[in-house]
PDB file of C-alpha atoms in Angstrom:
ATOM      1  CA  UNK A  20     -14.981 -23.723 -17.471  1.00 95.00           C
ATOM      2  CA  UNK A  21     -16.260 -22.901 -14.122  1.00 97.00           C
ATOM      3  CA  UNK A  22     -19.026 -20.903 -13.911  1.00 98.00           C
ATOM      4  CA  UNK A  23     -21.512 -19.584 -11.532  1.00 98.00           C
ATOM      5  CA  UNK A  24     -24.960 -17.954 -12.640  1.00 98.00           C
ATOM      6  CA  UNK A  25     -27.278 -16.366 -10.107  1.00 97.00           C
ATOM      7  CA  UNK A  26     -31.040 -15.449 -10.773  1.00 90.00           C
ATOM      8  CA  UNK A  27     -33.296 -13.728  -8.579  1.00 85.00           C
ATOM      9  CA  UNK A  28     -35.290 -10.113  -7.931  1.00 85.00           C
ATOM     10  CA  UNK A  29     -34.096  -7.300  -8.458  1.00 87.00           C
ATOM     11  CA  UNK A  30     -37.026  -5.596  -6.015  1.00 93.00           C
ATOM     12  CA  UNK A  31     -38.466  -7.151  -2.547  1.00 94.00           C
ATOM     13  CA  UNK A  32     -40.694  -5.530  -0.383  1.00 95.00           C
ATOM     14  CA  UNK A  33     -39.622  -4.656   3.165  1.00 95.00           C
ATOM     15  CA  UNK A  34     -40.573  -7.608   5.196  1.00 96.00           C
ATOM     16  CA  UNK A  35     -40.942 -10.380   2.196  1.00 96.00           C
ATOM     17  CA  UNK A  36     -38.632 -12.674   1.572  1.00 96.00           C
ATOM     18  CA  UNK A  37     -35.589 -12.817  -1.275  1.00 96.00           C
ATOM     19  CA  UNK A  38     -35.012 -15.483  -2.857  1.00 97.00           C
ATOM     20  CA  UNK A  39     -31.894 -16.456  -5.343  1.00 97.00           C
ATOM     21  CA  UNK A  40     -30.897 -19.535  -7.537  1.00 98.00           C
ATOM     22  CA  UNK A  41     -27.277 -20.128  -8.153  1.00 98.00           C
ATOM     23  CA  UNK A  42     -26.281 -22.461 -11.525  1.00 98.00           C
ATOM     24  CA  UNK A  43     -22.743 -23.951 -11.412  1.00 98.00           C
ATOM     25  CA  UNK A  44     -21.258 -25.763 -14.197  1.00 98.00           C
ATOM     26  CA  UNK A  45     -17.897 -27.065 -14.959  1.00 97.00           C
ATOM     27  CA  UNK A  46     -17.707 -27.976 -11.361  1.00 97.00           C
ATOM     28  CA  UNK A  47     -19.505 -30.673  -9.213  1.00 97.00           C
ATOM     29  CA  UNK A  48     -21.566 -29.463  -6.037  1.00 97.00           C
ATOM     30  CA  UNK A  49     -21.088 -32.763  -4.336  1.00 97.00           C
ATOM     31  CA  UNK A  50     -17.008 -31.829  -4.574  1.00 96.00           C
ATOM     32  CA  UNK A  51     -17.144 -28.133  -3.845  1.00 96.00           C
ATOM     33  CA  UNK A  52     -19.015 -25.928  -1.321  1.00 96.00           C
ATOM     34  CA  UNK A  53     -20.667 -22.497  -2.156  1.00 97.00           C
ATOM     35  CA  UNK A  54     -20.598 -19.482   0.028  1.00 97.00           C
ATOM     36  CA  UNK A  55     -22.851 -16.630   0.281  1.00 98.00           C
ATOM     37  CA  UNK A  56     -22.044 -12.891   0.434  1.00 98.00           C
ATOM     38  CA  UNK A  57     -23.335  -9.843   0.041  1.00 97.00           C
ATOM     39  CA  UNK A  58     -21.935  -6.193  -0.450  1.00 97.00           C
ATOM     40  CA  UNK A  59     -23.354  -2.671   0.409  1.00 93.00           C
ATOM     41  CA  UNK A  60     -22.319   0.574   0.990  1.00 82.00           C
ATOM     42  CA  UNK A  61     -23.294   0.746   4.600  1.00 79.00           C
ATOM     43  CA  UNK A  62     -21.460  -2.265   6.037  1.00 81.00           C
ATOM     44  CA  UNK A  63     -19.316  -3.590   2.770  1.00 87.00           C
ATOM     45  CA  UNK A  64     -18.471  -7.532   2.145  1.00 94.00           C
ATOM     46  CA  UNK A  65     -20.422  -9.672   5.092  1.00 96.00           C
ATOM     47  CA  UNK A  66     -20.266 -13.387   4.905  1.00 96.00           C
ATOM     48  CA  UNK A  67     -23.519 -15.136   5.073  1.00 97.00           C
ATOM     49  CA  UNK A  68     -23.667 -18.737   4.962  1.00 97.00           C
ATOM     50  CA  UNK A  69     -22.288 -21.792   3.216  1.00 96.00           C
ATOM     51  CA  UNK A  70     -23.675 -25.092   2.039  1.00 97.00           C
ATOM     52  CA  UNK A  71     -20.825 -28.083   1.712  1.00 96.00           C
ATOM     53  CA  UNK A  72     -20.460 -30.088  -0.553  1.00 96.00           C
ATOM     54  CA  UNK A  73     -22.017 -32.884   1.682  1.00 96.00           C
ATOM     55  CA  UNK A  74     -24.961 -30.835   2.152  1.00 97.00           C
ATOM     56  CA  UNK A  75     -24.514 -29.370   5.623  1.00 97.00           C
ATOM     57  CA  UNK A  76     -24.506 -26.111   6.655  1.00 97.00           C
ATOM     58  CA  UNK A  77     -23.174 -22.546   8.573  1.00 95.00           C
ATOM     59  CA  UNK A  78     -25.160 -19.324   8.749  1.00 96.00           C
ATOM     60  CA  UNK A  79     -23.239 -15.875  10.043  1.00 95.00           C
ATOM     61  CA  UNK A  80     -24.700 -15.948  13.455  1.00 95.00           C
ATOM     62  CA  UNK A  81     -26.350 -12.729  12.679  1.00 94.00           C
ATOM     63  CA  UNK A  82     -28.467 -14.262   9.989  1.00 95.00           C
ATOM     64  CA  UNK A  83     -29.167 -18.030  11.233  1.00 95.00           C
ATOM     65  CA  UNK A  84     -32.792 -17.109  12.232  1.00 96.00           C
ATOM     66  CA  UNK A  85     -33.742 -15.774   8.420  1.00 97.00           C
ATOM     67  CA  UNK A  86     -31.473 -17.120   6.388  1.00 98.00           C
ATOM     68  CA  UNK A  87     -31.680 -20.900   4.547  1.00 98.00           C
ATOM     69  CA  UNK A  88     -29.466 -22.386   2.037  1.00 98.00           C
ATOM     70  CA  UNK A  89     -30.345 -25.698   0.047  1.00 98.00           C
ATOM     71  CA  UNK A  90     -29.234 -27.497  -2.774  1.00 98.00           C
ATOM     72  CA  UNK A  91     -30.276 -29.784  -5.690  1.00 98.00           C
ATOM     73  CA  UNK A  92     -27.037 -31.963  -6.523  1.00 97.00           C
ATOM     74  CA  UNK A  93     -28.882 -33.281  -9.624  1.00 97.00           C
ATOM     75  CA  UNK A  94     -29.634 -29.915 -10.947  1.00 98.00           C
ATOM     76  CA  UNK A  95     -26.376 -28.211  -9.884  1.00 98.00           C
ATOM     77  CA  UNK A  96     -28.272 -25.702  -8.377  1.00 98.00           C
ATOM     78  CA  UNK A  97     -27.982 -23.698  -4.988  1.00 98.00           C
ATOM     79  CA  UNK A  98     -31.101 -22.358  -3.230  1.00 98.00           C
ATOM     80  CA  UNK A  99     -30.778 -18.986  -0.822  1.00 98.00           C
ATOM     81  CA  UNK A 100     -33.570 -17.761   0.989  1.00 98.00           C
ATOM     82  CA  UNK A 101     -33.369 -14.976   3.423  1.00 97.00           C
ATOM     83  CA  UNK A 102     -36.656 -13.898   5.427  1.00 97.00           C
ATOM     84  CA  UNK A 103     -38.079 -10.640   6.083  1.00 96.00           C
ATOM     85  CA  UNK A 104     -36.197  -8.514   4.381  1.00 96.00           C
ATOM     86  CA  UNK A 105     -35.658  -4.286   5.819  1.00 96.00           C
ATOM     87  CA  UNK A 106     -34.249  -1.686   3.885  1.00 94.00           C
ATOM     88  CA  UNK A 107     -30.809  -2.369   5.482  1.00 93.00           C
ATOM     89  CA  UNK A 108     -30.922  -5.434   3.604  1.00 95.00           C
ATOM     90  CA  UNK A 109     -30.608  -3.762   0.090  1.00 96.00           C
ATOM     91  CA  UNK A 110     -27.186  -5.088  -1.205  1.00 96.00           C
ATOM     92  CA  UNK A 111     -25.320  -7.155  -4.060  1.00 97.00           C
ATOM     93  CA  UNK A 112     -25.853 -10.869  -3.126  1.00 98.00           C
ATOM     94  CA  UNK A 113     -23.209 -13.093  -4.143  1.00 98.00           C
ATOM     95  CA  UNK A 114     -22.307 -16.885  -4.978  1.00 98.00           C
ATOM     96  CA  UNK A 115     -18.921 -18.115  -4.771  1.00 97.00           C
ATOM     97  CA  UNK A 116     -17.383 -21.189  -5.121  1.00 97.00           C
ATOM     98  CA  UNK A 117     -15.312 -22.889  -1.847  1.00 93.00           C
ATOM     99  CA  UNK A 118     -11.770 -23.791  -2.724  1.00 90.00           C
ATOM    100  CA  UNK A 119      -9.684 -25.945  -0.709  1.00 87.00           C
ATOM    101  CA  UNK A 120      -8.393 -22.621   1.438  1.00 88.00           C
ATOM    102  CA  UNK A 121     -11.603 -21.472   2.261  1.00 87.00           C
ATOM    103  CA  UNK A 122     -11.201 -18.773  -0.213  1.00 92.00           C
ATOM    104  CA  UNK A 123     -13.692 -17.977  -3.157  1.00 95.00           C
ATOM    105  CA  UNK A 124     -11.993 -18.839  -5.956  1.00 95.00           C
ATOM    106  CA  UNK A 125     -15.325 -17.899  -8.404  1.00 97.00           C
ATOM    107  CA  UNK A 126     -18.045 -16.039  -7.874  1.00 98.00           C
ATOM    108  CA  UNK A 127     -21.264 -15.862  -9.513  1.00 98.00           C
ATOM    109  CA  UNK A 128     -22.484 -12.384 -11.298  1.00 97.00           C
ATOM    110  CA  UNK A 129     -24.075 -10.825  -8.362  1.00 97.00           C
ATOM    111  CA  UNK A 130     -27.830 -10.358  -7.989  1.00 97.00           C
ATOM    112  CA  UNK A 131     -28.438  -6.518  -6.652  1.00 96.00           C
ATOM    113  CA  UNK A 132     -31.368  -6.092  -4.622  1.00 96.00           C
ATOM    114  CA  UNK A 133     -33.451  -3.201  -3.291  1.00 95.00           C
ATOM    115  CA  UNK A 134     -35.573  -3.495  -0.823  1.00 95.00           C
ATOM    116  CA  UNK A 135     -38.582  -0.949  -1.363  1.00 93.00           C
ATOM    117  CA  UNK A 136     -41.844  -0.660  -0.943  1.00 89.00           C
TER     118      UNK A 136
ATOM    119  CA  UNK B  21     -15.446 -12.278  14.936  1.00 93.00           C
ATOM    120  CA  UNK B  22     -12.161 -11.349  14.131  1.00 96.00           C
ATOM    121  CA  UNK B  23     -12.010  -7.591  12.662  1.00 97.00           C
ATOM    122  CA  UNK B  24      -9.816  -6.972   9.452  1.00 98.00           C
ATOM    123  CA  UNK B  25      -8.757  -2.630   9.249  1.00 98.00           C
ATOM    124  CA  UNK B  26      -7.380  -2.201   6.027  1.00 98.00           C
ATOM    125  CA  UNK B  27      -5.082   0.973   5.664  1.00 97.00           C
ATOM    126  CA  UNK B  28      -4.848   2.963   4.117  1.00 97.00           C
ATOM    127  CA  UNK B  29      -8.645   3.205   2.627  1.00 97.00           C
ATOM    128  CA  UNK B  30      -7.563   5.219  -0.680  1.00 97.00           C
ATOM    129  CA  UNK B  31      -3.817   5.642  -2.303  1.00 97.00           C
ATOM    130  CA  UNK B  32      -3.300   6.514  -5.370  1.00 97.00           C
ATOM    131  CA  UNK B  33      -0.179   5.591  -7.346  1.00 97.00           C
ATOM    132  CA  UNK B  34       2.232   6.600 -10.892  1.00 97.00           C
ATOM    133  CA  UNK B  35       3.018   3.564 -13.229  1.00 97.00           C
ATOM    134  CA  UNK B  36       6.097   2.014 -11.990  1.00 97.00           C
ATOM    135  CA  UNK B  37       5.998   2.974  -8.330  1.00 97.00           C
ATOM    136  CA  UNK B  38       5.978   0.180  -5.765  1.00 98.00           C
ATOM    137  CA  UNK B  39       2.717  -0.148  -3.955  1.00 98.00           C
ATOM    138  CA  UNK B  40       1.868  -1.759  -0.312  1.00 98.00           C
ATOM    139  CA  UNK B  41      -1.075  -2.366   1.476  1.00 98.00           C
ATOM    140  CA  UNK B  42      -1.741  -3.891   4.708  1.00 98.00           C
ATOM    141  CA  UNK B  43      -4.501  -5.948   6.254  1.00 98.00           C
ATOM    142  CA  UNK B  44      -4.208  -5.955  10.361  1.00 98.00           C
ATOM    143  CA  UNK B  45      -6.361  -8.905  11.962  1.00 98.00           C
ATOM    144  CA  UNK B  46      -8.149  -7.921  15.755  1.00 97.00           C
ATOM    145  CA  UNK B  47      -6.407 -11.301  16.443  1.00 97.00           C
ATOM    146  CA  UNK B  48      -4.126 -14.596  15.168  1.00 97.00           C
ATOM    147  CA  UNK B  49      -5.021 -15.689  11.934  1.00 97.00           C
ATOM    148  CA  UNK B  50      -3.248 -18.561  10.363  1.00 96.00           C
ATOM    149  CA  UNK B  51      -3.335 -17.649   6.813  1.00 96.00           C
ATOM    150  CA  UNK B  52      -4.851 -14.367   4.533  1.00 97.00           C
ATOM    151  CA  UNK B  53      -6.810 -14.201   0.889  1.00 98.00           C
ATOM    152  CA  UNK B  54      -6.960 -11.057  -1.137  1.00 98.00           C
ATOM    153  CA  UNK B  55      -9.647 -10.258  -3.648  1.00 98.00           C
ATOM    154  CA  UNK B  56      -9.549  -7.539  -6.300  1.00 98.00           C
ATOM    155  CA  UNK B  57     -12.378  -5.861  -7.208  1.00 97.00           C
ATOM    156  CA  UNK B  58     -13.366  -3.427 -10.064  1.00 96.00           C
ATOM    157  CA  UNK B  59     -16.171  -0.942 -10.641  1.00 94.00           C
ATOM    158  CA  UNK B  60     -18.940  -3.261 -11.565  1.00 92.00           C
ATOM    159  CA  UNK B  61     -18.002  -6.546 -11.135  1.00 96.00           C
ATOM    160  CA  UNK B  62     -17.258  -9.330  -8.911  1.00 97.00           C
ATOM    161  CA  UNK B  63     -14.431  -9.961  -6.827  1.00 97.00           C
ATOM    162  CA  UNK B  64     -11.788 -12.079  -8.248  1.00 97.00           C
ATOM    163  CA  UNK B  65      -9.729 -14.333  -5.722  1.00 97.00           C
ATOM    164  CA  UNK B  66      -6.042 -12.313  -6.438  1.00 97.00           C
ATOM    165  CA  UNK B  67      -3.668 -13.582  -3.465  1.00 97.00           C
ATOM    166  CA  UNK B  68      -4.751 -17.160  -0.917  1.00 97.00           C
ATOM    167  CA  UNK B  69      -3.373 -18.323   1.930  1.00 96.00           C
ATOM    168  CA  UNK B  70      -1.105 -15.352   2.762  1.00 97.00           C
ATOM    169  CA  UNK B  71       1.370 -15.025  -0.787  1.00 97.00           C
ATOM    170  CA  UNK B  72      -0.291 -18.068  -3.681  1.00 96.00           C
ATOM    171  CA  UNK B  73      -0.848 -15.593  -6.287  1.00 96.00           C
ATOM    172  CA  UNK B  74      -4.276 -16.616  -8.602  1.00 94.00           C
ATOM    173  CA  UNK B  75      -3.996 -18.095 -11.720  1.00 92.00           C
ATOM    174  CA  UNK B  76      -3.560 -15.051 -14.114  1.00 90.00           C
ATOM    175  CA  UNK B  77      -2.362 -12.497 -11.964  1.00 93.00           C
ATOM    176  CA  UNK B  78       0.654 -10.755 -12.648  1.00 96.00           C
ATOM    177  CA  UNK B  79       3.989 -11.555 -11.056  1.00 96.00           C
ATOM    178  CA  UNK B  80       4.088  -8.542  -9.826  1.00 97.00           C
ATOM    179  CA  UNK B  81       1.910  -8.849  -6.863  1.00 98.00           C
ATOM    180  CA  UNK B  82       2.966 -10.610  -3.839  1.00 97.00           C
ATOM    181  CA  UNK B  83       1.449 -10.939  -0.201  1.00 98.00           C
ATOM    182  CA  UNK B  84       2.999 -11.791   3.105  1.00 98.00           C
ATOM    183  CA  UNK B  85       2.628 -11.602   6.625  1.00 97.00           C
ATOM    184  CA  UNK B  86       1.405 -13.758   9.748  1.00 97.00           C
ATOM    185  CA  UNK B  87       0.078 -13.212  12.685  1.00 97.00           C
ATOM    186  CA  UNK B  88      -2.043 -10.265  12.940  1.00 97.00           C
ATOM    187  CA  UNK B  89       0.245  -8.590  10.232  1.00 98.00           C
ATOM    188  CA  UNK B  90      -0.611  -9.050   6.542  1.00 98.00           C
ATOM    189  CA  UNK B  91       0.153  -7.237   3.320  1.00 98.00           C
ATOM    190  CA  UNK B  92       0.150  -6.984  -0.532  1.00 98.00           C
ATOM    191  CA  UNK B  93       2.760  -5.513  -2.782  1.00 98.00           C
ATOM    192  CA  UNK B  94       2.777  -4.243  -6.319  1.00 98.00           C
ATOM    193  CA  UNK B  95       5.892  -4.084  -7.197  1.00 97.00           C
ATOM    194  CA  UNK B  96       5.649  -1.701 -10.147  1.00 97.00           C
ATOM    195  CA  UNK B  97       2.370  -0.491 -10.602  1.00 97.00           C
ATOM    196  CA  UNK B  98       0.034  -0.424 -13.639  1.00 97.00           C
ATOM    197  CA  UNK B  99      -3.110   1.544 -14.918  1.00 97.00           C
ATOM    198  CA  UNK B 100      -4.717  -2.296 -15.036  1.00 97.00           C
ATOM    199  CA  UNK B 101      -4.323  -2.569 -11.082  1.00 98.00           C
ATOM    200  CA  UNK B 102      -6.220   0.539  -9.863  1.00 98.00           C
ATOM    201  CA  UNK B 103      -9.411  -1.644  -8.365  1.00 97.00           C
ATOM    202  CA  UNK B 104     -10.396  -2.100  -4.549  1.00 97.00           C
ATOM    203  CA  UNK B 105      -8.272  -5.124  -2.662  1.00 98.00           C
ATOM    204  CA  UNK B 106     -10.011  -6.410   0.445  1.00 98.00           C
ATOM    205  CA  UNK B 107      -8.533  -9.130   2.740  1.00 98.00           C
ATOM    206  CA  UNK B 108     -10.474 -12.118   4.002  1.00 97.00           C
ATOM    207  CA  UNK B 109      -9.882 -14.626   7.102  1.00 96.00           C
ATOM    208  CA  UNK B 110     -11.311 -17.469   7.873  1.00 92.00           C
ATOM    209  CA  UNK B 111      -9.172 -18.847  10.692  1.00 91.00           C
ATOM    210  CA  UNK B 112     -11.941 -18.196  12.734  1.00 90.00           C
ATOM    211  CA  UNK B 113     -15.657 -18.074  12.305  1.00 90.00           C
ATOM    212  CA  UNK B 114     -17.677 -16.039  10.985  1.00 93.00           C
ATOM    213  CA  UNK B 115     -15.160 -15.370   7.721  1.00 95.00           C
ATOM    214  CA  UNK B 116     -14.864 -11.766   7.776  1.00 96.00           C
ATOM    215  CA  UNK B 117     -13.503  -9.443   4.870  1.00 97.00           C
ATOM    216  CA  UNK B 118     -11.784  -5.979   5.855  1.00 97.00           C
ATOM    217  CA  UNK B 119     -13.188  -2.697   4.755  1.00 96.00           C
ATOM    218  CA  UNK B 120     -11.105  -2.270   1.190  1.00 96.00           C
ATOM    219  CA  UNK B 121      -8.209  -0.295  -0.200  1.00 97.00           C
ATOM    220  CA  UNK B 122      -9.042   1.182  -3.481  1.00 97.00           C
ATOM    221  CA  UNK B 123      -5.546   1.650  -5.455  1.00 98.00           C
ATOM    222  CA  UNK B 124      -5.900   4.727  -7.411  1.00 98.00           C
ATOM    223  CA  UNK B 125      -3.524   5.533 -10.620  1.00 96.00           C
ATOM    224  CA  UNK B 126      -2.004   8.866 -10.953  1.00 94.00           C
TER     225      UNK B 126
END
């Protein structure tokens, strides 16, 4: 079945840098695109960037100069980094898979991170 | 970016009542997903491209709309449906998800 596993921090210190590994299985990343969003209290779900499935990618303008997503085909795995990290930044981070009406038909577990010194 | 208000933000409902919420778009947008969320966990993809209910969900929920104009229906509520539902567009970029109703049961 399809499945999405994210691992990462659970703590970053305010201007660091957060990364998170996403692990998909029963699904192909060179057929399906993964999205990235996060959830907070303050400003609720924002879209932040999605890799294709043919390796390209789109950042949320508000993002695009700290935010990078990669991926290892091979490994099914999805790479998010996001750059200097502030306090505002604390949030659930999501994976979620791309279906074919740019929904997200599964999402990974959710990795919550605090940013704190 | 296209702004999704969600009204209304809380509404609480008895078991069997018929429940709508709607999902107004700042402008056009060609189609609408809804997600359903409870305490804890991910979303879960519940209604794409304005009224294809998920695989799993009950019959009774429906969506509609067009336009700028977009809503989902319970049409008999249960104590299993009390959750958040947030809408989602991406007929224009950035994707952008409205602010949530959460779907109280009385």
């Amino acid at each position: 079945q399809v499945q999405l596993k994210q691992s990462g921090p659970g703590l970053v210190q305010p201007s660091q840098s957060l990364s998170i590994t996403c692990t998909v299985s029963g699904f192909s990343l060179t057929s399906y695109g993964v999205h990235w969003v996060r959830q907070s209290p303050g400003k609720g779900l924002e879209w932040l960037g999605v890799i294709w499935s043919g390796g390209s990618t789109d950042y949320n303008a508000a993002f695009i100069s700290r935010l990078s997503i990669s991926k290892d085909n091979s490994k099914s795995q999805v790479f998010f980094k996001m750059n200097s990290l502030q306090v505002n930044d604390t949030a659930i981070y999501y994976c979620g898979r791309r279906d074919a009406w740019y929904a997200m038909d599964y999402w990974g577990q959710g990795t919550s991170v605090t940013v704190s010194s | 970016q296209i702004v999704l208000t969600q009204s209304p933000a809380i509404m609480s409902a008895s078991p069997g009542e018929k429940v709508t919420m709607t999902c107004s778009a700042s402008s056009s947008v060609s189609y609408m997903h809804w997600y359903q969320q409870k305490s804890g966990t991910s979303p879960k993809r519940w209604i794409y491209d304005t009224s294809k209910l998920a695989s799993g969900g009950p019959a009774r929920f429906s969506g509609s709309g067009s336009g700028t104009s977009y809503s989902l229906t319970i049409s008999s509520m249960e104590a299993e449906d009390a959750a958040t539902y947030y809408c989602q567009q991406w007929s224009s970029n950035p994707p952008t998800f409205g602010s949530g109703t959460k779907l109280e049961i009385k």
